[in-house]
Amino acid sequence: MSLPRVEVKRQMGRGDIDAVSALLDVAAAIDGHRALGEHQWLDLVQGGREGFAGLVAWEPGHDHPVAYAQVTRGVADGSWALEFVVDPHHRDRLATIGHEVVGEAIAIVGAEGGGHVHMWVPKPTPAHDAIAEAVGLRRGRELLQLRRPLPVDDAHRYGSEPLPVRAFIPGRDEEAWLEVNNRAFRHHPEQGGWDLETIKNREAQPWFDPDGFLLYEQDGRLAGFCWTKIHRDVAPHLGEIYVIGTDPDFEGRGLGRRLVLAGLDWLAGRGLTVGMLYVDAANEGAVHLYEKLGFTVDHIDRAYVGDVRAKLDIPHRN
Ligand SMILES: CC(C)(COP(=O)(O)OP(=O)(O)OC[C@H]1O[C@@H](n2cnc3c(N)ncnc32)[C@H](O)[C@@H]1OP(=O)(O)O)[C@@H](O)C(=O)NCCC(=O)NCCS
C-alpha cells in the first residue's frame, strides 16, 4: 500500500486547525487522553512561531487527515519536542503511517540544525518502540499515570486527621509557593526552576481554579501544597493531583500523605469519582506514597529521546 502524503505547515491556517482538531478529538475519545500537551496545543492554534512545524498526513479516499505530527523547538534550551497521533481508524497501519510522519518530523529537525529530541508517547506499544527505533530514537524517561476511585475509603486514611489547608490566593501567594515548589523539585527537570511568569501563565489557563490549589502552613510558613486540576474533556472525568510537594524541611512527617488526601477529598467534593496523577517512574518515594494510598497504574507514558544531526536540506517526498 502507498505511503501517506505529508504536508508540512509552518503556520496552520483555519482549515488545517479545524481538520487537525477533529482528528485530535476522535483520537482523544478513543484514547482517553489528548495527543498534544497544553503547550503544544497553544503552539498549534497560535501557530507560526519560530521552530514550529505541523505535519498533516493524507491518504487517497479520505477527506480527513490520517495522522498529525508536530515539532516545536523549546525556547529555554533549544531542544525539540515531537508528538504524533494516528487516526484510530487507521491504526492497523500505525507502523507505516507513524514512521512516515515521525520520519518527516525528524528530517525537519535535522534541516533546522538538529539537536536533542524528545517524543512523549502515551500508552506506548511495541509499534511505537519500532517507529522510534527506525528514526534513531531510544527509550528515555517513563511517567506512570496512576488512578484510584474517589472518595477515599477509611482503610487508606491511616487514621490521619484532615489537614487544615486553605486556597491559594492569586496575586498574593506566588512568591512563597515558588520558593517551596523550587525547593521541593530542585532535582526535577521540568517542575523545578519555575518563575513568576510560569505560574502566572498557569493561572491564566481556563482550567485554573484557586479553590483547588491547596496550601498548608505551619510555623508561620508554607510547608506544603497540593494543586489539583479537573479534566472534564475525557471519559471518565478525571480529578488530577497536578503538582504536590512538601518543603524539604518538613519531609517525612506524614505531610505528603495528608496533602494528597486533602486534594483527593476536594476533588471528591466536586463530584469526581476518579483521582489521577502522573509520577516519574524513578521517583520511588512518591510512587510508594501513592501506592499505599490505593493508587494503581493505569498506563505508562514514555519519552523516546535522541540527538539528531544537522542536515543541509529537507528531503522532498511530495
Ligand atoms: C513526595 C513528597 C510529597 C512526600 O512527602 P512527605 O511529607 O515526605 O511524605 P510522607 O511523610 O507523608 O510519607 C508518606 C510515605 O511515603 C514514603 N516516602 C516519602 N518520601 C520517600 C522517599 N524519598 N523514599 C522512600 N519513601 C518515601 C514514606 O516513608 C511514607 O511511607 P510509609 O507510610 O510506608 O512510611 C515529598 O517528598 C516531596 O515534596 N518530594 C519532592 C516533590 C515530588 O517528588 N512530588 C511528587 C511528584 S509526583
PDB file of C-alpha atoms in Angstrom, residues 181-291:
ATOM      1  CA  ASN A 181       7.986  24.372  44.780  1.00  0.00           C
ATOM      2  CA  ASN A 182      11.521  25.041  43.594  1.00  0.00           C
ATOM      3  CA  ARG A 183      12.992  23.667  46.818  1.00  0.00           C
ATOM      4  CA  ALA A 184      10.826  20.519  46.659  1.00  0.00           C
ATOM      5  CA  PHE A 185      11.590  19.935  42.972  1.00  0.00           C
ATOM      6  CA  ARG A 186      15.229  21.026  42.970  1.00  0.00           C
ATOM      7  CA  HIS A 187      16.252  17.776  41.227  1.00  0.00           C
ATOM      8  CA  HIS A 188      13.400  17.761  38.732  1.00  0.00           C
ATOM      9  CA  PRO A 189      13.987  18.744  35.076  1.00  0.00           C
ATOM     10  CA  GLU A 190      10.626  20.459  34.411  1.00  0.00           C
ATOM     11  CA  GLN A 191       8.884  21.170  37.686  1.00  0.00           C
ATOM     12  CA  GLY A 192      11.873  22.803  39.400  1.00  0.00           C
ATOM     13  CA  GLY A 193      13.057  26.256  38.343  1.00  0.00           C
ATOM     14  CA  TRP A 194       9.629  27.832  37.832  1.00  0.00           C
ATOM     15  CA  ASP A 195       9.446  31.623  37.872  1.00  0.00           C
ATOM     16  CA  LEU A 196       6.656  34.152  38.260  1.00  0.00           C
ATOM     17  CA  GLU A 197       5.868  34.038  34.553  1.00  0.00           C
ATOM     18  CA  THR A 198       5.416  30.235  34.610  1.00  0.00           C
ATOM     19  CA  ILE A 199       2.875  30.328  37.406  1.00  0.00           C
ATOM     20  CA  LYS A 200       1.068  33.410  36.054  1.00  0.00           C
ATOM     21  CA  ASN A 201       0.747  31.560  32.765  1.00  0.00           C
ATOM     22  CA  ARG A 202      -0.911  28.592  34.526  1.00  0.00           C
ATOM     23  CA  GLU A 203      -3.229  30.940  36.420  1.00  0.00           C
ATOM     24  CA  ALA A 204      -4.400  32.319  33.067  1.00  0.00           C
ATOM     25  CA  GLN A 205      -5.460  28.866  31.791  1.00  0.00           C
ATOM     26  CA  PRO A 206      -9.201  28.150  31.632  1.00  0.00           C
ATOM     27  CA  TRP A 207      -8.900  25.148  33.945  1.00  0.00           C
ATOM     28  CA  PHE A 208      -7.180  27.078  36.730  1.00  0.00           C
ATOM     29  CA  ASP A 209      -9.207  27.154  39.945  1.00  0.00           C
ATOM     30  CA  PRO A 210      -7.504  28.629  43.026  1.00  0.00           C
ATOM     31  CA  ASP A 211     -10.022  26.832  45.269  1.00  0.00           C
ATOM     32  CA  GLY A 212      -8.464  23.520  44.201  1.00  0.00           C
ATOM     33  CA  PHE A 213      -4.909  24.767  44.820  1.00  0.00           C
ATOM     34  CA  LEU A 214      -4.455  23.860  48.476  1.00  0.00           C
ATOM     35  CA  LEU A 215      -1.782  25.330  50.729  1.00  0.00           C
ATOM     36  CA  TYR A 216      -0.738  24.127  54.157  1.00  0.00           C
ATOM     37  CA  GLU A 217       1.079  26.470  56.524  1.00  0.00           C
ATOM     38  CA  GLN A 218       2.929  25.550  59.656  1.00  0.00           C
ATOM     39  CA  ASP A 219       5.144  27.597  61.976  1.00  0.00           C
ATOM     40  CA  GLY A 220       4.114  30.722  60.026  1.00  0.00           C
ATOM     41  CA  ARG A 221       5.410  29.494  56.673  1.00  0.00           C
ATOM     42  CA  LEU A 222       4.257  27.457  53.727  1.00  0.00           C
ATOM     43  CA  ALA A 223       5.111  23.804  54.481  1.00  0.00           C
ATOM     44  CA  GLY A 224       3.474  22.060  51.535  1.00  0.00           C
ATOM     45  CA  PHE A 225       0.832  22.256  48.843  1.00  0.00           C
ATOM     46  CA  CYS A 226      -1.468  20.132  46.705  1.00  0.00           C
ATOM     47  CA  TRP A 227      -2.586  21.673  43.402  1.00  0.00           C
ATOM     48  CA  THR A 228      -5.446  19.905  41.632  1.00  0.00           C
ATOM     49  CA  LYS A 229      -6.735  20.076  38.068  1.00  0.00           C
ATOM     50  CA  ILE A 230     -10.064  18.803  36.777  1.00  0.00           C
ATOM     51  CA  HIS A 231     -10.362  17.189  33.321  1.00  0.00           C
ATOM     52  CA  ARG A 232     -13.922  17.146  32.035  1.00  0.00           C
ATOM     53  CA  ASP A 233     -12.996  16.607  28.353  1.00  0.00           C
ATOM     54  CA  VAL A 234     -12.253  12.896  28.810  1.00  0.00           C
ATOM     55  CA  ALA A 235     -14.406   9.979  29.915  1.00  0.00           C
ATOM     56  CA  PRO A 236     -14.421   9.300  32.804  1.00  0.00           C
ATOM     57  CA  HIS A 237     -13.837  12.816  34.125  1.00  0.00           C
ATOM     58  CA  LEU A 238     -10.541  12.868  35.998  1.00  0.00           C
ATOM     59  CA  GLY A 239      -9.545  14.722  39.136  1.00  0.00           C
ATOM     60  CA  GLU A 240      -5.801  15.200  38.936  1.00  0.00           C
ATOM     61  CA  ILE A 241      -3.266  15.822  41.663  1.00  0.00           C
ATOM     62  CA  TYR A 242      -1.439  18.221  39.342  1.00  0.00           C
ATOM     63  CA  VAL A 243       1.556  19.211  41.464  1.00  0.00           C
ATOM     64  CA  ILE A 244       2.266  18.210  45.037  1.00  0.00           C
ATOM     65  CA  GLY A 245       5.243  18.982  47.211  1.00  0.00           C
ATOM     66  CA  THR A 246       6.433  19.483  50.743  1.00  0.00           C
ATOM     67  CA  ASP A 247       9.207  21.827  51.729  1.00  0.00           C
ATOM     68  CA  PRO A 248      12.338  19.685  52.367  1.00  0.00           C
ATOM     69  CA  ASP A 249      12.361  20.970  55.974  1.00  0.00           C
ATOM     70  CA  PHE A 250       9.007  19.225  56.509  1.00  0.00           C
ATOM     71  CA  GLU A 251       9.581  15.992  54.580  1.00  0.00           C
ATOM     72  CA  GLY A 252       8.991  12.582  56.113  1.00  0.00           C
ATOM     73  CA  ARG A 253       6.437  13.692  58.721  1.00  0.00           C
ATOM     74  CA  GLY A 254       3.336  12.345  57.060  1.00  0.00           C
ATOM     75  CA  LEU A 255       2.547  15.674  55.422  1.00  0.00           C
ATOM     76  CA  GLY A 256       2.758  14.349  51.858  1.00  0.00           C
ATOM     77  CA  ARG A 257       0.127  11.712  52.603  1.00  0.00           C
ATOM     78  CA  ARG A 258      -2.223  14.213  54.258  1.00  0.00           C
ATOM     79  CA  LEU A 259      -1.773  16.675  51.382  1.00  0.00           C
ATOM     80  CA  VAL A 260      -2.698  14.013  48.815  1.00  0.00           C
ATOM     81  CA  LEU A 261      -5.753  13.119  50.889  1.00  0.00           C
ATOM     82  CA  ALA A 262      -6.749  16.805  51.124  1.00  0.00           C
ATOM     83  CA  GLY A 263      -6.522  17.092  47.319  1.00  0.00           C
ATOM     84  CA  LEU A 264      -8.489  13.890  46.737  1.00  0.00           C
ATOM     85  CA  ASP A 265     -11.169  14.950  49.232  1.00  0.00           C
ATOM     86  CA  TRP A 266     -11.514  18.308  47.484  1.00  0.00           C
ATOM     87  CA  LEU A 267     -11.874  16.558  44.115  1.00  0.00           C
ATOM     88  CA  ALA A 268     -14.433  14.080  45.514  1.00  0.00           C
ATOM     89  CA  GLY A 269     -16.365  17.085  46.839  1.00  0.00           C
ATOM     90  CA  ARG A 270     -16.557  18.405  43.264  1.00  0.00           C
ATOM     91  CA  GLY A 271     -18.244  15.182  42.156  1.00  0.00           C
ATOM     92  CA  LEU A 272     -15.181  13.452  40.677  1.00  0.00           C
ATOM     93  CA  THR A 273     -15.163   9.670  41.025  1.00  0.00           C
ATOM     94  CA  VAL A 274     -11.645   9.013  39.698  1.00  0.00           C
ATOM     95  CA  GLY A 275      -8.444  10.503  41.117  1.00  0.00           C
ATOM     96  CA  MET A 276      -5.411  10.603  38.818  1.00  0.00           C
ATOM     97  CA  LEU A 277      -1.808  11.720  38.877  1.00  0.00           C
ATOM     98  CA  TYR A 278       1.425  11.411  36.963  1.00  0.00           C
ATOM     99  CA  VAL A 279       4.630  10.373  38.648  1.00  0.00           C
ATOM    100  CA  ASP A 280       8.100   9.751  37.299  1.00  0.00           C
ATOM    101  CA  ALA A 281       8.670   6.001  37.469  1.00  0.00           C
ATOM    102  CA  ALA A 282      12.065   6.715  39.057  1.00  0.00           C
ATOM    103  CA  ASN A 283      10.570   8.788  41.920  1.00  0.00           C
ATOM    104  CA  GLU A 284      10.465   5.827  44.298  1.00  0.00           C
ATOM    105  CA  GLY A 285       9.388   7.764  47.381  1.00  0.00           C
ATOM    106  CA  ALA A 286       6.387   9.322  45.666  1.00  0.00           C
ATOM    107  CA  VAL A 287       5.402   6.050  43.910  1.00  0.00           C
ATOM    108  CA  HIS A 288       5.488   4.283  47.300  1.00  0.00           C
ATOM    109  CA  LEU A 289       3.349   7.021  48.879  1.00  0.00           C
ATOM    110  CA  TYR A 290       0.703   6.806  46.140  1.00  0.00           C
ATOM    111  CA  GLU A 291       0.574   3.016  46.089  1.00  0.00           C
TER     112      GLU A 291
END
